[in-house]
């Protein structure tokens, strides 16, 4: 079996502050997860606003709500989650149920090495993930464990629970696209981390048997933080099992804001993560357990001290996702609109 590791190794274990967990190795990894509008979803108040019906499969929601429904501030309900002694993660066993069915295990090949990451489906053929699962700068001794250069092959497997269980099969990606600023800004420019997102595409019909998808939600800054957030993926320290953790957005120790970046493009959070989870969704659910992704998990403690971080979903990103998936000639780094604040 091929040696598998993760894409990024940002220093120490990415364990959430104030959450007990096992001593671990340095994380190196990416992450998967995703979700979009649920098929035949009834009209209801939510991020689309004022009782509008969620978009049909294959469309991306562009929520307009300025305030939150009570349903979007509740814990995810899944009686099948299995707790692990002295571990902040929970094992996902109901992998074919929402929201887990749309979280994707990624096997990414860089050169002769294979790396594990996470992504999430927003429709049957579109997977959102971190850009560092797709491209990385040349080798740097300050980041010796991360992948180098462009990815050459990506295998996508929604709801994979272990090395032998692929409930919705696996598929080779046909192309991938990411924000060009991830590649053009200097490697050690902290602002470059704010553009660590991209999309992977598989051939139609793709994963059309998956029963639900993530809806990306560009939540207004004034509505942050939700009371409860979730982050799921395939942590390498847990043998890349399908696992999730619960937490919230937070102000890092010694900081004065939960947001990071010139345009507040990133958000700090205290959910426990490990290598292998980069690209996973930071999400919340409504009263039907339908998931709404608010950010893409991308960072351990390397960017801000004492907290993990992700790239916040903005309207510019949703517009880019729509352009990327409808123009099949687009590959690699691409420009994204100038309006950076949702």
mmCIF file of C-alpha atoms in Angstrom:
data_model
loop_
_atom_site.group_PDB
_atom_site.id
_atom_site.type_symbol
_atom_site.label_atom_id
_atom_site.label_comp_id
_atom_site.label_asym_id
_atom_site.label_seq_id
_atom_site.Cartn_x
_atom_site.Cartn_y
_atom_site.Cartn_z
ATOM 1 C CA UNK A 1 0.000 0.000 0.000
ATOM 2 C CA UNK A 2 1.288 3.486 -0.871
ATOM 3 C CA UNK A 3 2.773 5.621 1.840
ATOM 4 C CA UNK A 4 0.210 8.265 2.744
ATOM 5 C CA UNK A 5 0.819 11.461 4.629
ATOM 6 C CA UNK A 6 -0.636 14.950 4.681
ATOM 7 C CA UNK A 7 0.004 18.113 2.775
ATOM 8 C CA UNK A 8 0.826 20.653 5.422
ATOM 9 C CA UNK A 9 2.874 20.348 8.594
ATOM 10 C CA UNK A 10 2.379 23.601 10.468
ATOM 11 C CA UNK A 11 4.355 22.892 13.623
ATOM 12 C CA UNK A 12 2.613 21.221 16.517
ATOM 13 C CA UNK A 13 -0.471 19.086 16.866
ATOM 14 C CA UNK A 14 -3.603 21.008 15.891
ATOM 15 C CA UNK A 15 -5.541 20.348 19.068
ATOM 16 C CA UNK A 16 -8.140 22.872 20.113
ATOM 17 C CA UNK A 17 -7.279 24.884 23.223
ATOM 18 C CA UNK A 18 -9.069 23.848 26.418
ATOM 19 C CA UNK A 19 -10.182 20.547 24.867
ATOM 20 C CA UNK A 20 -8.568 17.435 26.258
ATOM 21 C CA UNK A 21 -6.942 15.189 23.711
ATOM 22 C CA UNK A 22 -4.134 12.689 23.276
ATOM 23 C CA UNK A 23 -0.527 13.636 22.858
ATOM 24 C CA UNK A 24 0.173 13.467 19.159
ATOM 25 C CA UNK A 25 2.672 13.662 16.385
ATOM 26 C CA UNK A 26 3.194 16.644 14.154
ATOM 27 C CA UNK A 27 0.213 16.798 11.810
ATOM 28 C CA UNK A 28 0.722 16.677 8.089
ATOM 29 C CA UNK A 29 -2.385 16.619 6.000
ATOM 30 C CA UNK A 30 -5.294 17.988 4.099
ATOM 31 C CA UNK A 31 -9.030 17.500 4.728
ATOM 32 C CA UNK A 32 -12.420 16.643 3.046
ATOM 33 C CA UNK A 33 -16.122 17.485 3.541
ATOM 34 C CA UNK A 34 -19.036 19.084 1.729
ATOM 35 C CA UNK A 35 -22.772 19.608 1.374
ATOM 36 C CA UNK A 36 -25.289 21.414 -0.725
ATOM 37 C CA UNK A 37 -29.019 21.824 -0.945
ATOM 38 C CA UNK A 38 -30.961 18.697 -0.015
ATOM 39 C CA UNK A 39 -33.113 17.060 -2.677
ATOM 40 C CA UNK A 40 -36.813 17.840 -2.355
ATOM 41 C CA UNK A 41 -36.093 20.107 0.596
ATOM 42 C CA UNK A 42 -39.289 21.819 1.784
ATOM 43 C CA UNK A 43 -39.549 25.581 1.823
ATOM 44 C CA UNK A 44 -38.378 26.913 5.154
ATOM 45 C CA UNK A 45 -36.762 29.899 6.740
ATOM 46 C CA UNK A 46 -32.993 29.625 6.647
ATOM 47 C CA UNK A 47 -29.913 31.136 5.019
ATOM 48 C CA UNK A 48 -31.765 31.552 1.732
ATOM 49 C CA UNK A 49 -34.134 33.789 3.691
ATOM 50 C CA UNK A 50 -37.823 34.324 4.307
ATOM 51 C CA UNK A 51 -39.204 30.923 3.411
ATOM 52 C CA UNK A 52 -37.574 30.625 -0.003
ATOM 53 C CA UNK A 53 -37.039 27.096 -1.262
ATOM 54 C CA UNK A 54 -33.439 25.889 -1.331
ATOM 55 C CA UNK A 55 -31.921 25.567 -4.827
ATOM 56 C CA UNK A 56 -32.265 22.342 -6.743
ATOM 57 C CA UNK A 57 -29.284 19.955 -6.827
ATOM 58 C CA UNK A 58 -26.602 21.330 -9.105
ATOM 59 C CA UNK A 59 -27.177 24.922 -8.030
ATOM 60 C CA UNK A 60 -25.340 26.866 -5.329
ATOM 61 C CA UNK A 61 -27.309 28.827 -2.755
ATOM 62 C CA UNK A 62 -26.579 32.544 -2.381
ATOM 63 C CA UNK A 63 -28.061 33.222 1.056
ATOM 64 C CA UNK A 64 -29.226 36.726 1.879
ATOM 65 C CA UNK A 65 -30.420 36.387 5.479
ATOM 66 C CA UNK A 66 -29.101 39.080 7.829
ATOM 67 C CA UNK A 67 -30.128 37.271 11.009
ATOM 68 C CA UNK A 68 -30.091 33.657 12.115
ATOM 69 C CA UNK A 69 -32.945 31.290 12.710
ATOM 70 C CA UNK A 70 -32.896 29.538 16.081
ATOM 71 C CA UNK A 71 -32.517 26.259 14.211
ATOM 72 C CA UNK A 72 -29.040 27.294 13.080
ATOM 73 C CA UNK A 73 -27.682 27.571 16.604
ATOM 74 C CA UNK A 74 -28.222 24.005 17.740
ATOM 75 C CA UNK A 75 -25.934 20.989 18.091
ATOM 76 C CA UNK A 76 -25.754 18.441 15.310
ATOM 77 C CA UNK A 77 -27.910 15.468 16.295
ATOM 78 C CA UNK A 78 -26.501 12.030 15.480
ATOM 79 C CA UNK A 79 -26.985 9.270 18.071
ATOM 80 C CA UNK A 80 -24.587 7.048 16.136
ATOM 81 C CA UNK A 81 -21.474 9.142 16.767
ATOM 82 C CA UNK A 82 -18.995 7.188 18.863
ATOM 83 C CA UNK A 83 -16.952 8.953 21.519
ATOM 84 C CA UNK A 84 -13.331 7.974 22.064
ATOM 85 C CA UNK A 85 -11.811 7.895 25.553
ATOM 86 C CA UNK A 86 -9.515 10.878 26.195
ATOM 87 C CA UNK A 87 -9.995 12.074 22.649
ATOM 88 C CA UNK A 88 -11.790 15.214 21.413
ATOM 89 C CA UNK A 89 -12.907 13.497 18.200
ATOM 90 C CA UNK A 90 -16.019 11.420 17.624
ATOM 91 C CA UNK A 91 -16.078 8.551 15.127
ATOM 92 C CA UNK A 92 -18.636 8.906 12.332
ATOM 93 C CA UNK A 93 -20.435 5.599 11.731
ATOM 94 C CA UNK A 94 -23.646 6.743 9.988
ATOM 95 C CA UNK A 95 -21.577 7.736 6.973
ATOM 96 C CA UNK A 96 -24.386 7.582 4.398
ATOM 97 C CA UNK A 97 -26.623 9.967 6.379
ATOM 98 C CA UNK A 98 -26.510 13.746 6.140
ATOM 99 C CA UNK A 99 -24.358 15.645 6.691
ATOM 100 C CA UNK A 100 -21.600 13.015 6.567
ATOM 101 C CA UNK A 101 -22.495 11.605 3.143
ATOM 102 C CA UNK A 102 -21.075 14.705 1.438
ATOM 103 C CA UNK A 103 -17.707 14.735 3.234
ATOM 104 C CA UNK A 104 -15.001 13.441 0.911
ATOM 105 C CA UNK A 105 -11.783 11.590 1.529
ATOM 106 C CA UNK A 106 -9.079 12.826 -0.863
ATOM 107 C CA UNK A 107 -5.985 10.931 -1.931
ATOM 108 C CA UNK A 108 -3.706 13.453 -3.627
ATOM 109 C CA UNK A 109 -0.565 12.473 -5.523
ATOM 110 C CA UNK A 110 2.368 14.915 -5.554
ATOM 111 C CA UNK A 111 5.345 13.485 -7.382
ATOM 112 C CA UNK A 112 5.935 10.012 -5.975
ATOM 113 C CA UNK A 113 4.093 10.606 -2.695
ATOM 114 C CA UNK A 114 0.436 10.365 -1.775
ATOM 115 C CA UNK A 115 -1.216 12.692 0.721
ATOM 116 C CA UNK A 116 -4.546 12.566 2.534
ATOM 117 C CA UNK A 117 -6.947 15.496 2.546
ATOM 118 C CA UNK A 118 -10.626 16.400 2.909
ATOM 119 C CA UNK A 119 -13.231 18.050 0.693
ATOM 120 C CA UNK A 120 -17.004 18.518 0.566
ATOM 121 C CA UNK A 121 -19.602 18.161 -2.157
ATOM 122 C CA UNK A 122 -21.837 21.082 -3.138
ATOM 123 C CA UNK A 123 -23.338 19.120 -6.036
ATOM 124 C CA UNK A 124 -22.714 15.678 -7.593
ATOM 125 C CA UNK A 125 -19.551 16.763 -9.435
ATOM 126 C CA UNK A 126 -18.096 19.684 -7.409
ATOM 127 C CA UNK A 127 -15.895 19.253 -4.317
ATOM 128 C CA UNK A 128 -14.663 22.256 -2.321
ATOM 129 C CA UNK A 129 -11.307 21.905 -0.589
ATOM 130 C CA UNK A 130 -8.118 23.737 0.441
ATOM 131 C CA UNK A 131 -5.841 25.046 -2.311
ATOM 132 C CA UNK A 132 -2.840 23.440 -0.621
ATOM 133 C CA UNK A 133 -4.340 20.084 -1.584
ATOM 134 C CA UNK A 134 -3.867 21.222 -5.182
ATOM 135 C CA UNK A 135 -0.627 23.221 -5.352
ATOM 136 C CA UNK A 136 2.256 24.183 -3.047
ATOM 137 C CA UNK A 137 5.449 26.261 -3.345
ATOM 138 C CA UNK A 138 8.879 24.652 -3.824
ATOM 139 C CA UNK A 139 10.468 22.777 -0.924
ATOM 140 C CA UNK A 140 11.064 24.911 2.152
ATOM 141 C CA UNK A 141 13.080 23.644 5.161
ATOM 142 C CA UNK A 142 10.691 25.604 7.405
ATOM 143 C CA UNK A 143 7.851 23.336 6.178
ATOM 144 C CA UNK A 144 9.639 20.049 5.452
ATOM 145 C CA UNK A 145 6.575 17.793 5.655
ATOM 146 C CA UNK A 146 4.251 19.494 3.237
ATOM 147 C CA UNK A 147 3.657 18.571 -0.392
ATOM 148 C CA UNK A 148 5.585 20.358 -3.129
ATOM 149 C CA UNK A 149 4.461 21.626 -6.529
ATOM 150 C CA UNK A 150 1.248 20.713 -8.360
ATOM 151 C CA UNK A 151 -0.941 17.730 -7.578
ATOM 152 C CA UNK A 152 -0.963 15.277 -10.486
ATOM 153 C CA UNK A 153 -3.808 12.957 -9.474
ATOM 154 C CA UNK A 154 -6.722 13.163 -7.031
ATOM 155 C CA UNK A 155 -8.998 10.301 -5.996
ATOM 156 C CA UNK A 156 -12.274 11.416 -4.366
ATOM 157 C CA UNK A 157 -14.333 9.119 -2.102
ATOM 158 C CA UNK A 158 -17.430 10.533 -0.359
ATOM 159 C CA UNK A 159 -18.265 9.128 3.085
ATOM 160 C CA UNK A 160 -15.291 6.761 3.158
ATOM 161 C CA UNK A 161 -15.197 5.248 6.627
ATOM 162 C CA UNK A 162 -12.074 3.086 6.322
ATOM 163 C CA UNK A 163 -9.737 1.667 3.712
ATOM 164 C CA UNK A 164 -12.294 -0.964 2.690
ATOM 165 C CA UNK A 165 -15.567 1.004 2.803
ATOM 166 C CA UNK A 166 -16.565 3.305 -0.066
ATOM 167 C CA UNK A 167 -20.376 3.600 0.057
ATOM 168 C CA UNK A 168 -20.579 5.959 -2.937
ATOM 169 C CA UNK A 169 -17.552 4.541 -4.813
ATOM 170 C CA UNK A 170 -14.397 6.536 -5.606
ATOM 171 C CA UNK A 171 -13.662 8.639 -8.661
ATOM 172 C CA UNK A 172 -10.632 10.243 -10.282
ATOM 173 C CA UNK A 173 -10.815 14.029 -10.552
ATOM 174 C CA UNK A 174 -10.798 15.378 -14.093
ATOM 175 C CA UNK A 175 -9.670 18.923 -13.209
ATOM 176 C CA UNK A 176 -9.137 21.293 -10.276
ATOM 177 C CA UNK A 177 -9.136 25.067 -9.870
ATOM 178 C CA UNK A 178 -8.008 27.453 -7.125
ATOM 179 C CA UNK A 179 -7.661 31.168 -6.338
ATOM 180 C CA UNK A 180 -4.569 32.381 -8.178
ATOM 181 C CA UNK A 181 -3.439 34.483 -5.194
ATOM 182 C CA UNK A 182 -2.575 31.232 -3.411
ATOM 183 C CA UNK A 183 0.134 30.801 -6.063
ATOM 184 C CA UNK A 184 1.167 34.361 -6.943
ATOM 185 C CA UNK A 185 1.650 35.876 -3.477
ATOM 186 C CA UNK A 186 5.035 35.213 -1.791
ATOM 187 C CA UNK A 187 5.237 31.842 -0.027
ATOM 188 C CA UNK A 188 5.698 33.361 3.447
ATOM 189 C CA UNK A 189 3.179 36.183 3.023
ATOM 190 C CA UNK A 190 0.572 35.565 5.741
ATOM 191 C CA UNK A 191 -2.072 37.123 3.507
ATOM 192 C CA UNK A 192 -1.602 34.258 1.029
ATOM 193 C CA UNK A 193 -3.230 31.916 3.575
ATOM 194 C CA UNK A 194 -6.479 33.847 3.082
ATOM 195 C CA UNK A 195 -6.782 32.396 -0.440
ATOM 196 C CA UNK A 196 -6.194 28.757 0.448
ATOM 197 C CA UNK A 197 -9.306 27.353 -1.227
ATOM 198 C CA UNK A 198 -10.239 25.668 -4.480
ATOM 199 C CA UNK A 199 -12.546 23.193 -6.174
ATOM 200 C CA UNK A 200 -12.179 19.695 -7.613
ATOM 201 C CA UNK A 201 -14.396 18.353 -10.388
ATOM 202 C CA UNK A 202 -15.311 14.808 -11.391
ATOM 203 C CA UNK A 203 -17.063 13.633 -14.544
ATOM 204 C CA UNK A 204 -20.870 13.625 -14.662
ATOM 205 C CA UNK A 205 -22.951 11.994 -13.273
ATOM 206 C CA UNK A 206 -20.388 12.072 -10.493
ATOM 207 C CA UNK A 207 -21.747 11.226 -7.065
ATOM 208 C CA UNK A 208 -25.404 11.564 -8.007
ATOM 209 C CA UNK A 209 -26.499 8.908 -5.502
ATOM 210 C CA UNK A 210 -25.282 10.965 -2.519
ATOM 211 C CA UNK A 211 -28.520 12.051 -0.781
ATOM 212 C CA UNK A 212 -27.444 15.545 0.302
ATOM 213 C CA UNK A 213 -24.817 18.216 -0.321
ATOM 214 C CA UNK A 214 -23.354 21.151 1.565
ATOM 215 C CA UNK A 215 -24.635 24.668 0.993
ATOM 216 C CA UNK A 216 -21.837 27.262 1.197
ATOM 217 C CA UNK A 217 -23.065 30.247 3.203
ATOM 218 C CA UNK A 218 -21.380 33.688 3.129
ATOM 219 C CA UNK A 219 -22.599 34.617 6.594
ATOM 220 C CA UNK A 220 -22.561 38.321 7.398
ATOM 221 C CA UNK A 221 -19.699 39.320 9.663
ATOM 222 C CA UNK A 222 -22.208 40.762 12.111
ATOM 223 C CA UNK A 223 -23.824 37.332 12.543
ATOM 224 C CA UNK A 224 -20.616 35.628 13.696
ATOM 225 C CA UNK A 225 -20.074 33.577 15.757
ATOM 226 C CA UNK A 226 -22.678 30.799 15.628
ATOM 227 C CA UNK A 227 -23.156 29.028 18.952
ATOM 228 C CA UNK A 228 -22.086 25.619 17.614
ATOM 229 C CA UNK A 229 -19.782 24.627 14.753
ATOM 230 C CA UNK A 230 -18.550 21.274 13.454
ATOM 231 C CA UNK A 231 -15.458 20.202 11.538
ATOM 232 C CA UNK A 232 -15.115 16.732 10.028
ATOM 233 C CA UNK A 233 -12.438 14.892 8.140
ATOM 234 C CA UNK A 234 -9.880 12.098 8.156
ATOM 235 C CA UNK A 235 -7.177 12.757 10.799
ATOM 236 C CA UNK A 236 -3.954 10.903 10.174
ATOM 237 C CA UNK A 237 -3.285 10.413 13.870
ATOM 238 C CA UNK A 238 -6.503 8.363 13.977
ATOM 239 C CA UNK A 239 -5.489 6.209 10.982
ATOM 240 C CA UNK A 240 -7.541 8.457 8.669
ATOM 241 C CA UNK A 241 -10.833 7.259 10.148
ATOM 242 C CA UNK A 242 -13.883 9.395 9.447
ATOM 243 C CA UNK A 243 -14.143 11.663 12.506
ATOM 244 C CA UNK A 244 -15.675 14.953 13.612
ATOM 245 C CA UNK A 245 -15.269 17.504 16.401
ATOM 246 C CA UNK A 246 -17.438 20.263 17.838
ATOM 247 C CA UNK A 247 -16.513 23.797 18.879
ATOM 248 C CA UNK A 248 -16.927 27.412 17.856
ATOM 249 C CA UNK A 249 -15.204 30.398 16.329
ATOM 250 C CA UNK A 250 -12.946 32.056 18.882
ATOM 251 C CA UNK A 251 -10.581 34.922 19.577
ATOM 252 C CA UNK A 252 -7.051 33.443 19.773
ATOM 253 C CA UNK A 253 -5.164 33.871 23.060
ATOM 254 C CA UNK A 254 -3.739 37.380 23.172
ATOM 255 C CA UNK A 255 -5.763 38.431 20.129
ATOM 256 C CA UNK A 256 -8.603 40.922 19.761
ATOM 257 C CA UNK A 257 -10.637 39.416 16.920
ATOM 258 C CA UNK A 258 -11.772 36.033 15.657
ATOM 259 C CA UNK A 259 -11.114 37.222 12.104
ATOM 260 C CA UNK A 260 -7.758 37.130 10.311
ATOM 261 C CA UNK A 261 -6.524 38.960 7.218
ATOM 262 C CA UNK A 262 -6.699 42.423 5.721
ATOM 263 C CA UNK A 263 -10.292 41.831 4.671
ATOM 264 C CA UNK A 264 -11.212 39.457 7.522
ATOM 265 C CA UNK A 265 -11.162 36.527 5.086
ATOM 266 C CA UNK A 266 -10.251 33.913 7.710
ATOM 267 C CA UNK A 267 -11.758 32.904 11.035
ATOM 268 C CA UNK A 268 -10.073 31.292 14.057
ATOM 269 C CA UNK A 269 -11.748 28.295 15.692
ATOM 270 C CA UNK A 270 -11.205 25.907 18.607
ATOM 271 C CA UNK A 271 -12.294 22.611 17.055
ATOM 272 C CA UNK A 272 -9.660 19.901 17.347
ATOM 273 C CA UNK A 273 -8.082 18.978 14.012
ATOM 274 C CA UNK A 274 -5.172 16.931 12.739
ATOM 275 C CA UNK A 275 -3.245 16.524 9.530
ATOM 276 C CA UNK A 276 -5.550 14.990 6.927
ATOM 277 C CA UNK A 277 -8.453 17.343 7.678
ATOM 278 C CA UNK A 278 -7.363 20.359 5.617
ATOM 279 C CA UNK A 279 -10.078 21.357 3.193
ATOM 280 C CA UNK A 280 -12.849 20.049 5.427
ATOM 281 C CA UNK A 281 -15.977 22.077 6.026
ATOM 282 C CA UNK A 282 -16.471 24.243 9.067
ATOM 283 C CA UNK A 283 -20.230 23.976 9.237
ATOM 284 C CA UNK A 284 -23.451 24.165 11.196
ATOM 285 C CA UNK A 285 -26.780 22.421 10.683
ATOM 286 C CA UNK A 286 -30.438 23.373 10.696
ATOM 287 C CA UNK A 287 -33.233 21.470 12.408
ATOM 288 C CA UNK A 288 -33.206 18.874 9.589
ATOM 289 C CA UNK A 289 -29.458 18.246 10.007
ATOM 290 C CA UNK A 290 -28.932 19.904 6.617
ATOM 291 C CA UNK A 291 -25.387 21.334 6.696
ATOM 292 C CA UNK A 292 -24.256 24.836 5.774
ATOM 293 C CA UNK A 293 -20.530 25.417 5.305
ATOM 294 C CA UNK A 294 -19.283 28.732 6.673
ATOM 295 C CA UNK A 295 -15.552 28.205 6.081
ATOM 296 C CA UNK A 296 -12.915 25.825 4.700
ATOM 297 C CA UNK A 297 -10.593 24.445 7.398
ATOM 298 C CA UNK A 298 -6.994 25.114 6.330
ATOM 299 C CA UNK A 299 -4.693 25.822 9.276
ATOM 300 C CA UNK A 300 -3.391 24.448 12.532
ATOM 301 C CA UNK A 301 -1.495 26.536 15.050
ATOM 302 C CA UNK A 302 0.969 27.839 12.424
ATOM 303 C CA UNK A 303 -0.970 30.978 11.535
ATOM 304 C CA UNK A 304 -2.275 32.138 14.922
ATOM 305 C CA UNK A 305 -1.080 30.983 18.322
ATOM 306 C CA UNK A 306 -3.470 28.772 20.247
ATOM 307 C CA UNK A 307 -6.172 28.338 17.596
ATOM 308 C CA UNK A 308 -6.906 26.674 14.280
ATOM 309 C CA UNK A 309 -8.261 28.639 11.319
ATOM 310 C CA UNK A 310 -10.201 28.412 8.084
ATOM 311 C CA UNK A 311 -10.998 30.537 5.048
ATOM 312 C CA UNK A 312 -14.413 32.143 5.486
ATOM 313 C CA UNK A 313 -16.984 31.589 2.716
ATOM 314 C CA UNK A 314 -17.714 34.869 0.905
ATOM 315 C CA UNK A 315 -19.981 35.780 -1.985
ATOM 316 C CA UNK A 316 -16.880 36.158 -4.169
ATOM 317 C CA UNK A 317 -16.012 32.534 -3.465
ATOM 318 C CA UNK A 318 -19.521 31.337 -4.330
ATOM 319 C CA UNK A 319 -19.411 33.346 -7.562
ATOM 320 C CA UNK A 320 -16.050 31.736 -8.342
ATOM 321 C CA UNK A 321 -17.393 28.234 -7.635
ATOM 322 C CA UNK A 322 -20.214 28.832 -10.100
ATOM 323 C CA UNK A 323 -17.876 30.132 -12.808
ATOM 324 C CA UNK A 324 -15.374 27.321 -12.293
ATOM 325 C CA UNK A 325 -17.895 24.515 -12.484
ATOM 326 C CA UNK A 326 -19.697 25.828 -15.567
ATOM 327 C CA UNK A 327 -16.554 26.549 -17.618
ATOM 328 C CA UNK A 328 -14.810 23.215 -18.112
ATOM 329 C CA UNK A 329 -11.826 24.872 -19.799
ATOM 330 C CA UNK A 330 -10.699 26.379 -16.482
ATOM 331 C CA UNK A 331 -7.855 24.606 -14.706
ATOM 332 C CA UNK A 332 -5.264 25.539 -12.096
ATOM 333 C CA UNK A 333 -4.943 29.101 -10.715
ATOM 334 C CA UNK A 334 -7.752 31.497 -11.641
ATOM 335 C CA UNK A 335 -8.634 35.119 -10.747
ATOM 336 C CA UNK A 336 -11.405 35.788 -8.243
ATOM 337 C CA UNK A 337 -13.473 39.017 -8.033
ATOM 338 C CA UNK A 338 -12.115 42.098 -6.270
ATOM 339 C CA UNK A 339 -14.864 42.322 -3.632
ATOM 340 C CA UNK A 340 -13.278 40.462 -0.710
ATOM 341 C CA UNK A 341 -15.698 41.224 2.124
ATOM 342 C CA UNK A 342 -19.050 39.395 2.117
#
